[in-house]
Short mmCIF file of C-alpha atoms in Angstrom, two decimals:
data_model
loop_
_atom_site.label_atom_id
_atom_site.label_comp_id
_atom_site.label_asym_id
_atom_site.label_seq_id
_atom_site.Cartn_x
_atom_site.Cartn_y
_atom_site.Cartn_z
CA UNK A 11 17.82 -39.40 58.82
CA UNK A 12 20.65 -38.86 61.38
CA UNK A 13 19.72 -39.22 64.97
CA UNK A 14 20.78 -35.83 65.79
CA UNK A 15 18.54 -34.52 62.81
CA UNK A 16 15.27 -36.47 64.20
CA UNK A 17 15.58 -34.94 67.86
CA UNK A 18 16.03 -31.83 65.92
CA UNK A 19 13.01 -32.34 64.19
CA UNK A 20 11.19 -33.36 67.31
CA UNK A 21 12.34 -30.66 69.33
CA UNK A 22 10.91 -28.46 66.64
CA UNK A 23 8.21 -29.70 66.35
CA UNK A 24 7.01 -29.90 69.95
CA UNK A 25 8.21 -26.22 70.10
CA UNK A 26 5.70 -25.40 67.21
CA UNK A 27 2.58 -27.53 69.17
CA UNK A 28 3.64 -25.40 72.00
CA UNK A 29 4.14 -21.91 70.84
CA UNK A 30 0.45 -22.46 69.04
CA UNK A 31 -1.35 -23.69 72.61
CA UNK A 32 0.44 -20.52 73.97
CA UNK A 33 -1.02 -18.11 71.20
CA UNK A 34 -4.41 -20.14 71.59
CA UNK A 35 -4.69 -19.38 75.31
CA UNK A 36 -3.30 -15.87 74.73
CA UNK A 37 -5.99 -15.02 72.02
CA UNK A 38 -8.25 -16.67 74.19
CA UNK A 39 -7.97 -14.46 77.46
CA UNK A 40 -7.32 -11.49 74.97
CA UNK A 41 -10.23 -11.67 73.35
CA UNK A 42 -12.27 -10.33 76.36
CA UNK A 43 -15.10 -8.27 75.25
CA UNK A 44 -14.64 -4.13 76.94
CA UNK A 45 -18.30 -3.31 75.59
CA UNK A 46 -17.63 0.61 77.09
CA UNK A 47 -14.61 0.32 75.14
CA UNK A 48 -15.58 -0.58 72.21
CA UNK A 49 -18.77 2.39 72.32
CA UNK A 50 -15.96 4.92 72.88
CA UNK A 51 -14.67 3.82 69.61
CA UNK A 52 -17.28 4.43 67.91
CA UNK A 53 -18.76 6.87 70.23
CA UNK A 54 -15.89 9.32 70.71
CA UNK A 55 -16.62 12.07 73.53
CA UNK A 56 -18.99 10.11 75.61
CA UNK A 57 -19.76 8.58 78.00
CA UNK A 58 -21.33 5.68 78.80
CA UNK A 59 -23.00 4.08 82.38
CA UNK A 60 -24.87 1.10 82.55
CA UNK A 61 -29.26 1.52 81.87
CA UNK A 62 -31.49 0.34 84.17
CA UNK A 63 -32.54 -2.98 83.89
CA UNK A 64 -35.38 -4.99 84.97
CA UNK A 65 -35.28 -9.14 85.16
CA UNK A 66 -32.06 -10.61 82.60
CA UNK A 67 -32.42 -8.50 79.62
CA UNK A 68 -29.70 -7.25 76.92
CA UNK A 69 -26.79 -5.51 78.00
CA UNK A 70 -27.81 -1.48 77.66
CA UNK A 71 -25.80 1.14 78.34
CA UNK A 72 -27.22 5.07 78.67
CA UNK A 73 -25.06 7.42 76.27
CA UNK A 74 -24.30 10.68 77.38
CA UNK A 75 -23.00 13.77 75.11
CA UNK A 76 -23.22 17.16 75.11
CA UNK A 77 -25.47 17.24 71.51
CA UNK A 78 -27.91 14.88 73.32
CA UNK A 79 -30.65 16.51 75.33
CA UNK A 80 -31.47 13.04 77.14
CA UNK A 81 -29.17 10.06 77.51
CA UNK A 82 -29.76 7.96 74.32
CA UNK A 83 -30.02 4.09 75.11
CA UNK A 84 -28.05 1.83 73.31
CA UNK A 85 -28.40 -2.23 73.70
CA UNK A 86 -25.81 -4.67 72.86
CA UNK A 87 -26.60 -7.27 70.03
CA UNK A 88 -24.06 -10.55 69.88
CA UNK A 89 -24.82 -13.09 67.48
CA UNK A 90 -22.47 -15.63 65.14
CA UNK A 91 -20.96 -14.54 62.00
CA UNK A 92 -19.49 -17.57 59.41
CA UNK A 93 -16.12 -16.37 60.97
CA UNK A 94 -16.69 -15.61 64.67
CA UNK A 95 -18.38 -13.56 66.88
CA UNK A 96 -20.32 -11.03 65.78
CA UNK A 97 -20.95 -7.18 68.59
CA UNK A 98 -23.37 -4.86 67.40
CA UNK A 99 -24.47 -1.27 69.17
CA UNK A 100 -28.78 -1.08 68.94
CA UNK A 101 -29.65 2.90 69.44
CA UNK A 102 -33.24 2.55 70.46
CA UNK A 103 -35.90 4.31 71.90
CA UNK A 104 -37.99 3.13 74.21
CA UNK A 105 -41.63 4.18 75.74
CA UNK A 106 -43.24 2.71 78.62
CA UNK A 107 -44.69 -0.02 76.37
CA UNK A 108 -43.35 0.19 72.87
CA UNK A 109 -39.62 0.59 71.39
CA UNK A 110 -38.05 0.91 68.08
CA UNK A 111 -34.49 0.89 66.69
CA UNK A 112 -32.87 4.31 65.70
CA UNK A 113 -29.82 2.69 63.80
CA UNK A 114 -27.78 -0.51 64.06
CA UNK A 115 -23.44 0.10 63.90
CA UNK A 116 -21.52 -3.03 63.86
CA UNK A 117 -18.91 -2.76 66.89
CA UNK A 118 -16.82 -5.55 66.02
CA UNK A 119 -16.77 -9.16 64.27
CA UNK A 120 -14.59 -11.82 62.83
CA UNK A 121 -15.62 -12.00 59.37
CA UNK A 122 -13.69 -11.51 56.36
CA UNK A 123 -13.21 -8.43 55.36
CA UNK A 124 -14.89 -7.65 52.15
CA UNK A 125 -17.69 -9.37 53.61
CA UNK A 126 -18.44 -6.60 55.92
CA UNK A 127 -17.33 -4.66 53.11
CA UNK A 128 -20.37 -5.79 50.56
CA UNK A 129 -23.07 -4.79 53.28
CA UNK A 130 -21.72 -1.61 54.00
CA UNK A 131 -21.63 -1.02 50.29
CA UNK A 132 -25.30 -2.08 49.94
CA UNK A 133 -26.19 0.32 53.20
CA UNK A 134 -27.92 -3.42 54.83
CA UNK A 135 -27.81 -1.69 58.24
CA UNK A 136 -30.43 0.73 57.22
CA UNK A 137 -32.95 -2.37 56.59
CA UNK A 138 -33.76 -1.86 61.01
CA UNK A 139 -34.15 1.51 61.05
CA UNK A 140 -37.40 2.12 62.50
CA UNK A 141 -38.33 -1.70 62.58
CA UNK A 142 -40.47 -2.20 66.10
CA UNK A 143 -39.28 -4.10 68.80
CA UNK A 144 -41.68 -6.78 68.54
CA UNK A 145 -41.35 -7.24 64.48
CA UNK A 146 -40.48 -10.46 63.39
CA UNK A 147 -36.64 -9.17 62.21
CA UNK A 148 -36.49 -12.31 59.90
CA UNK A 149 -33.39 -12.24 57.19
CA UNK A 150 -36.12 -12.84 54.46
CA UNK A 151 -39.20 -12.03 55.86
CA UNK A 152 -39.09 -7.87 57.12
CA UNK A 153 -34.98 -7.75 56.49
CA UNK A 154 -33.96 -8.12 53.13
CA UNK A 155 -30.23 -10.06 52.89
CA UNK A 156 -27.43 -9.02 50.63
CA UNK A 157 -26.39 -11.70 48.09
CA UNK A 158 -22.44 -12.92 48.37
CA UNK A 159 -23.19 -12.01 52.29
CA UNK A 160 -25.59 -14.09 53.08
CA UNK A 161 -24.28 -15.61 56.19
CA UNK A 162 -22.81 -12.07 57.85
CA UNK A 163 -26.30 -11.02 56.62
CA UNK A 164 -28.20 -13.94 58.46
CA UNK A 165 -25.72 -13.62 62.10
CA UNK A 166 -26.56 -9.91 62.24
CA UNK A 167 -30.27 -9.94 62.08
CA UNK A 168 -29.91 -12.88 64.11
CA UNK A 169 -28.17 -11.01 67.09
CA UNK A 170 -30.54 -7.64 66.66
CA UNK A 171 -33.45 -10.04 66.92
CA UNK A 172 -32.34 -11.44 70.32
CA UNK A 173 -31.10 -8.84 71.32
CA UNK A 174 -34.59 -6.68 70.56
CA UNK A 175 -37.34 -9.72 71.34
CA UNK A 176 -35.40 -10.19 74.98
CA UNK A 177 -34.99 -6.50 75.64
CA UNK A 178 -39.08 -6.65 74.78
CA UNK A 179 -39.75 -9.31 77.16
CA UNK A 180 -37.30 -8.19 79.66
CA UNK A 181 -37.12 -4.46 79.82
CA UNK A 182 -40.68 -3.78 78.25
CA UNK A 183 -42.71 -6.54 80.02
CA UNK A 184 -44.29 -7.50 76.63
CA UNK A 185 -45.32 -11.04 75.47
CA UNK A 186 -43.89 -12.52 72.42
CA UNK A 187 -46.11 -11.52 69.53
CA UNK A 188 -43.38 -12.12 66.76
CA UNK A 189 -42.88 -15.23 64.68
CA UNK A 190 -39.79 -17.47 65.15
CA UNK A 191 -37.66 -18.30 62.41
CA UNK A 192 -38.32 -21.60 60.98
CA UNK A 193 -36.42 -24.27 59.63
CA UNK A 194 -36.02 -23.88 55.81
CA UNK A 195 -34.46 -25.92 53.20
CA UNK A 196 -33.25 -24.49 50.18
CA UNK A 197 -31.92 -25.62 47.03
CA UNK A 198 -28.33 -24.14 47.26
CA UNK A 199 -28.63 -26.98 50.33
CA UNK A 200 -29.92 -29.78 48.29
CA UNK A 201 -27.63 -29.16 45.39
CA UNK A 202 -24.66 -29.40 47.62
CA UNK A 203 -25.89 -32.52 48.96
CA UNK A 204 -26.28 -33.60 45.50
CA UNK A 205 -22.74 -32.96 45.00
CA UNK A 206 -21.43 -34.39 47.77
CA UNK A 207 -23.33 -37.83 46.94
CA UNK A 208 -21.63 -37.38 43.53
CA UNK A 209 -18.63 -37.62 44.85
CA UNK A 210 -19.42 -40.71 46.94
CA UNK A 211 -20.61 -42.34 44.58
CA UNK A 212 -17.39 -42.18 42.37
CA UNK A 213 -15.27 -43.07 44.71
CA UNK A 214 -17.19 -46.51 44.91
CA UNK A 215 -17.89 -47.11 41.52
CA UNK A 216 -16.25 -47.62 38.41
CA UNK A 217 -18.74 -47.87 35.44
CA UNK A 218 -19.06 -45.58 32.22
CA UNK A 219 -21.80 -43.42 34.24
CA UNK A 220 -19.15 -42.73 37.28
CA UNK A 221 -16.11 -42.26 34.83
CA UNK A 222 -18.34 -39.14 33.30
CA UNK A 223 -19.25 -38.15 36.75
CA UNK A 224 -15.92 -37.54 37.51
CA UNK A 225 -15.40 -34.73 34.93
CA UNK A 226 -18.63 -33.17 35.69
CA UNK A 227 -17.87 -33.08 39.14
CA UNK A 228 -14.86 -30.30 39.59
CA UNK A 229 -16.26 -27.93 36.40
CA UNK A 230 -19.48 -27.91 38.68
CA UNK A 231 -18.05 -26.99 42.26
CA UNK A 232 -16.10 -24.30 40.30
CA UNK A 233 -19.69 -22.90 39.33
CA UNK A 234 -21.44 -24.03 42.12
CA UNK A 235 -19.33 -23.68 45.21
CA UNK A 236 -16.85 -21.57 43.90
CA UNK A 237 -18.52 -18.31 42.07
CA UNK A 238 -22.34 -18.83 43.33
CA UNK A 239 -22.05 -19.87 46.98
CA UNK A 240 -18.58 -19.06 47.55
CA UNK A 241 -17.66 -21.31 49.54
CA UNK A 242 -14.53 -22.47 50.00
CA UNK A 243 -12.90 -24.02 52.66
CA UNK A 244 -9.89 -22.05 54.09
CA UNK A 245 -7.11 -22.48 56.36
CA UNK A 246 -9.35 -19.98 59.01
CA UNK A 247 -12.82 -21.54 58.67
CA UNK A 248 -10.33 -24.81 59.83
CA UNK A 249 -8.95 -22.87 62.73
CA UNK A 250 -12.38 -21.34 63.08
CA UNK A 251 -13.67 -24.80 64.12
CA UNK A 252 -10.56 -25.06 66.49
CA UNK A 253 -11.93 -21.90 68.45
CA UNK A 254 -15.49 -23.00 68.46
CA UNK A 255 -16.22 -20.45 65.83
CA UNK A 256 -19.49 -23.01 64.86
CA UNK A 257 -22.83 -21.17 63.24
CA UNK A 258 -25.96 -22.84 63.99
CA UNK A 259 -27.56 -25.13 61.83
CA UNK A 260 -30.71 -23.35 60.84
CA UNK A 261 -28.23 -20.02 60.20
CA UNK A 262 -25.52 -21.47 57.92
CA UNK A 263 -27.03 -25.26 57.17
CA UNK A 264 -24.33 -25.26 53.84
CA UNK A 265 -21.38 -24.53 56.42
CA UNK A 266 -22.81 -28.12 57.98
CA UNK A 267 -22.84 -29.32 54.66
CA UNK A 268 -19.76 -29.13 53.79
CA UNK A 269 -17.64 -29.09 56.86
CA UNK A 270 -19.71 -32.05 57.96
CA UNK A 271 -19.39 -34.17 54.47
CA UNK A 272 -15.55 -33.44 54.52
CA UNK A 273 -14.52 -34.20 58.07
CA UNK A 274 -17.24 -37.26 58.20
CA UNK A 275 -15.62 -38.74 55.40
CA UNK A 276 -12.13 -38.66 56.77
CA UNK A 277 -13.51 -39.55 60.03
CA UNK A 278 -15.82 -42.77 58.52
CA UNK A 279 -14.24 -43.45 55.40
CA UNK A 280 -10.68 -42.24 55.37
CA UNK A 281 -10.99 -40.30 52.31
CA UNK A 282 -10.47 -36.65 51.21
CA UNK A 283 -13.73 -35.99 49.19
CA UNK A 284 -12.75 -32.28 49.03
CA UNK A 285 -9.25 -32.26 47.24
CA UNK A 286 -9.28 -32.50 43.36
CA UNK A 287 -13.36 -32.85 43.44
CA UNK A 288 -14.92 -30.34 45.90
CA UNK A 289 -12.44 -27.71 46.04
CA UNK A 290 -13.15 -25.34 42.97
CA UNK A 291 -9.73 -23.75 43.29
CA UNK A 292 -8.54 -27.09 41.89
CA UNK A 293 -10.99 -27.00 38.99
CA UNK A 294 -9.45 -23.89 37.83
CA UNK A 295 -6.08 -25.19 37.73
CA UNK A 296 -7.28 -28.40 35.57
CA UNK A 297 -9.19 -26.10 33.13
CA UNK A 298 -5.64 -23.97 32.78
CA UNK A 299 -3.21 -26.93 32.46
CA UNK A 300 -5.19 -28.50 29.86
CA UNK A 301 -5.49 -25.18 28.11
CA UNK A 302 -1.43 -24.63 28.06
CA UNK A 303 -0.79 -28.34 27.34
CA UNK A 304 2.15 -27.99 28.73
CA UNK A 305 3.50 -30.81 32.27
CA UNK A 306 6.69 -29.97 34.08
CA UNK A 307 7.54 -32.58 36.56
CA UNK A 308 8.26 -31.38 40.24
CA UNK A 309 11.25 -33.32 41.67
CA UNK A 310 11.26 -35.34 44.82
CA UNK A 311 13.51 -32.20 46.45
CA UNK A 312 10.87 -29.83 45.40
CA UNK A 313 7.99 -31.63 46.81
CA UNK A 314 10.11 -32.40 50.33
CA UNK A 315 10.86 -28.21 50.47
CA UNK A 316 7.46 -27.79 49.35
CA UNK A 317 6.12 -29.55 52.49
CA UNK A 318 8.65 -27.85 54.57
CA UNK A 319 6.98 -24.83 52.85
CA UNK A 320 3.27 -25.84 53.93
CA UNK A 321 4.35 -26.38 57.59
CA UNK A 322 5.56 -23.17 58.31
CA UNK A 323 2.88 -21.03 56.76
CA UNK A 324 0.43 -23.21 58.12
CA UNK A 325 1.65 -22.61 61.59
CA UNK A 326 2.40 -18.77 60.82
CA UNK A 327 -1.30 -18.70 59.86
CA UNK A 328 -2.70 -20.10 62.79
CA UNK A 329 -0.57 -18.27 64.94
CA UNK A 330 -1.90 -15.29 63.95
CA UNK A 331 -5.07 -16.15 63.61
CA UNK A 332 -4.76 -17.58 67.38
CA UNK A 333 -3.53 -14.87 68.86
CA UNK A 334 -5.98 -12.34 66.84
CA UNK A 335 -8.19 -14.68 67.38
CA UNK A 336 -9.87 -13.84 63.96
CA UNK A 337 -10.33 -16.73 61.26
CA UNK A 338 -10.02 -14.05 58.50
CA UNK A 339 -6.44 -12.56 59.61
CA UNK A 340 -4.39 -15.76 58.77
CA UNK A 341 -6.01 -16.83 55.45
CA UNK A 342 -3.65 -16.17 52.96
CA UNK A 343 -5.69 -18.74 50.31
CA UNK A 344 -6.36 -16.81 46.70
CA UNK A 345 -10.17 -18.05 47.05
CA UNK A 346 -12.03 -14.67 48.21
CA UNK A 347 -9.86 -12.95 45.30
CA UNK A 348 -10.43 -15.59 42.91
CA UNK A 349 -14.46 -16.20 43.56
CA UNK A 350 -15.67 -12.56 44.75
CA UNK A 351 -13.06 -10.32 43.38
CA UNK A 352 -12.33 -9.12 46.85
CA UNK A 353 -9.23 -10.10 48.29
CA UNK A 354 -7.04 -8.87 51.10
CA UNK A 355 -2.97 -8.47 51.78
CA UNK A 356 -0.92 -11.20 49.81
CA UNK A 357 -3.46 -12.83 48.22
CA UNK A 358 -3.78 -10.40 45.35
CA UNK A 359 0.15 -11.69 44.85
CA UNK A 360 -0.87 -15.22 45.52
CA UNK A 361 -3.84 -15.39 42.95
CA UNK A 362 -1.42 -14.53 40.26
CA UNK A 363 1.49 -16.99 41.29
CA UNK A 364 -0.59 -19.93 41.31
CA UNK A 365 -2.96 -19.23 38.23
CA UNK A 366 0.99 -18.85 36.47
CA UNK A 367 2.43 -21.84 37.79
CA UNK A 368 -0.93 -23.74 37.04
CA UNK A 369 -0.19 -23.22 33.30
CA UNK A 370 2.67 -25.40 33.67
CA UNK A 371 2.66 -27.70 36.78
CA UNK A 372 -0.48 -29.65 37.10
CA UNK A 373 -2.13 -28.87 40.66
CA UNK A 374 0.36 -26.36 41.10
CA UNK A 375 -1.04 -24.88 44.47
CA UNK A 376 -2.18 -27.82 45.31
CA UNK A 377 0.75 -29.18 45.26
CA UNK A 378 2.83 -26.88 46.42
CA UNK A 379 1.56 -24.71 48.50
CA UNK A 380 -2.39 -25.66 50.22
CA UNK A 381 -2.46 -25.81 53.79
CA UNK A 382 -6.33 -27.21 53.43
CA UNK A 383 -5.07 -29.81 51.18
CA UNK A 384 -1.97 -30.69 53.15
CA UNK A 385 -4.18 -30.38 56.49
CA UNK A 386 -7.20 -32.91 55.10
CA UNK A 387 -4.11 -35.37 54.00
CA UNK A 388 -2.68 -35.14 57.28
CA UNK A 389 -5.91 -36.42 58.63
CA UNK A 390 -6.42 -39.23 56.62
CA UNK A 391 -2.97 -40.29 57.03
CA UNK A 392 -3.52 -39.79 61.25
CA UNK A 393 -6.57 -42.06 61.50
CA UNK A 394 -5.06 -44.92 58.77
CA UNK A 395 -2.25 -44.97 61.27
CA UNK A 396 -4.17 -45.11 64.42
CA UNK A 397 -6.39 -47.84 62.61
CA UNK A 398 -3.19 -49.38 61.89
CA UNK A 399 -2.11 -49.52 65.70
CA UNK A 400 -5.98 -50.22 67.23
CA UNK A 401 -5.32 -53.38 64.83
CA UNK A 402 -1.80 -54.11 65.69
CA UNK A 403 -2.79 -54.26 69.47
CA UNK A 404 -5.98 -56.16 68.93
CA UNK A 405 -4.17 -59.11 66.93
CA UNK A 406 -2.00 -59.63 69.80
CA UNK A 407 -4.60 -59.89 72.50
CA UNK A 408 -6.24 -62.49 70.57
CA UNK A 409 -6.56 -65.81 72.15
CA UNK A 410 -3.50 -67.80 70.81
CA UNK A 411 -3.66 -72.11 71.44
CA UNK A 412 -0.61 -73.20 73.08
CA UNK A 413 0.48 -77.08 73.20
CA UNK A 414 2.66 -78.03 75.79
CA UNK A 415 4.12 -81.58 74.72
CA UNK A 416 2.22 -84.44 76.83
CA UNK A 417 3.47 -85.76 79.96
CA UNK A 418 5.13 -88.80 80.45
CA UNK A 419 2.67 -92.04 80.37
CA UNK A 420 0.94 -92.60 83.60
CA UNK A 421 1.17 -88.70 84.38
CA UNK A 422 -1.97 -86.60 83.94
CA UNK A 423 -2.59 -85.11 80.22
CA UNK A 424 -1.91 -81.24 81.13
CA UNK A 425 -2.27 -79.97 77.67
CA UNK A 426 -4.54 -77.01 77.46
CA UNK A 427 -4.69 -73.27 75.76
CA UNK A 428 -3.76 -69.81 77.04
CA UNK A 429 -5.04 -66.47 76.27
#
């Protein structure tokens, strides 16, 4: 490469770092929550003043319009969806010692889109009508989930709990009579864990048991994390993490799982367990190229404009997922569309496209075109080379013996080493 094409390709690519810091801080400060705004969304023709409030309860405003005889009371509820945040509006009403909820409207969130969707569809909003405001509000227990939502299903009852049991504390003077939600374990967790040692374990060992392993492997993420968990890791969940979009353990303990297997193996290992074993996306492409038999080779050109490729939607992705700041809004993957049927903007173009190409190029998104892949190799690459330099400077601080040639005869030996 000339020199004037490297400080080309360093200008541009400090311009890139910087534009994305700019759209991070600009989502940031955006993203401001105007609760009465939001209300009069959903709430057009009224208006709304803050309720009285005893001690640090809820946020509750007192809605006023012209159909209401009284001003209705209406808590907040916030609480963390797999994607983001997570605003919901609580109509209650409340006695002197008792409350219930009238009906729960989500306000806004960061999930993707046919999430919210699905629990619309299955009316999971009407599971708190009339549910007390001591009740336990348990996803399991008195609220039943919706299956493919399990995580938007989990953050809402979540933040209508809190926002309920404190209002019941707070505004109410009650004690806590309800249960809290305990730790539980499942087997969608331990399977995945299962899975994940899988993979360990063949990428240490090379016997007849391991070889097998590593066929089994990819046809059962494509069942397992693909079409039953759904699961996926995306460019947004990625940039999630980057905005502190992190569920809690004990909501979302596969998100941990997974996010924690993959990024603790680049971080401890410097190896990309997720690529080619994990990732079901890549199982599907396997299962099609060996079905066509047929293997085009992609030239060096390709794969350089390829990368080139990568880069920018990568940072046209997280720009706009920055600057929305909403994880869902820059995912352009074909996973949702391939996994759930439900897919959003250009990935009911990409799905196509890369189950076509995969017919003939083996790994053809992959290859081509996956910012996760591209992102986790990236990483790898980034730590090998900072190992690389951690190394380079500790060789030379190393204690080294220098002789200096003895002194004449009859002058005093001065031989000795320096660090």
């Amino acid at each position: 490469m000339s020199h004037s094409k490297f400080r080309t390709a360093k200008l541009i690519t400090a311009l890139a770092w910087l534009s994305l810091l700019s759209a991070f801080l600009i989502g940031h400060f955006a993203a401001k929550t105007n609760y009465v705004q939001l209300l009069s969304e959903h709430f057009p023709d009224s208006t709304f003043t803050n309720a009285p409030s005893n001690g640090n309860g809820p946020r509750a405003f007192l809605r006023k319009h012209e159909e209401l005889n009284e001003p209705e009371l209406i808590l907040i509820a916030e609480g963390q969806g797999f994607g983001g945040p997570l605003i919901l509006a609580v109509k209650t009403t409340e006695t002197e010692s008792d409350g219930y909820i009238d009906k729960v409207i989500l306000l806004s969130d960061r999930e993707t889109p046919p999430f919210i969707a699905r629990l619309t569809k299955h009316h999971f909003y009407r599971e708190f009508n009339g549910k007390g405001v001591t009740d336990n509000l348990i996803l399991g227990d008195d609220i039943d989930g919706v299956s493919g939502a399990t995580i938007t299903s989990r953050g809402i009852a979540n933040a209508v709990q809190g926002a309920m049991h404190l209002s019941a504390i707070e505004r109410l003077g009650l004690q806590p009579s309800w249960e809290a939600e305990k730790w539980q374990f499942h087997l969608n967790e331990g399977l995945l864990l299962l899975l994940v040692a899988a993979v360990l374990y063949t990428n240490y060992t090379n016997n007849k048991f391991s070889r097998k392993l590593r066929w089994l492997i990819p046809l059962a993420s494509l069942g397992f994390i693909g079409f039953y968990i759904n699961s996926s890791l995306s460019i947004g969940s990625l940039a999630g993490l980057v905005m502190g979009y992190i569920p809690s353990p004990k909501q979302y303990p596969i998100w941990w799982i997974m996010m924690g297997s993959v990024l603790g193996a680049i971080l401890f290992l410097g190896k990309n367990i997720y690529c080619d074993k994990l990732c079901p996306f890549s199982a599907v492409q396997m299962l099609l190229h060996k079905i066509s038999g047929f293997k085009f080779t992609i030239s060096r050109e390709v794969a350089k404009h390829s990368s080139r490729l990568i880069l920018f939607m990568i940072w046209a992705s997280v720009m706009l997922i920055f600057l929305s700041h909403h994880p869902a809004m820059g995912s352009y993957e074909p996973f949702s569309m391939m996994f759930s049927l439900e897919g959003m903007g250009m990935q009911w173009y990409v799905l196509p496209l890369s189950l076509f190409g995969s017919l003939f190029v083996p790994n053809f998104w992959c290859r081509l075109f996956c910012p996760v892949g591209f992102t986790l190799n990236k990483m790898v690459r980034t730590r090998r080379q900072m190992l690389s330099k951690f190394n380079g400077i500790q060789s030379k601080t190393k204690a080294v013996p220098i002789k200096v040639q003895a002194a004449p005869q009859g002058a005093v030996n001065t031989e000795r080493k320096y660090d």
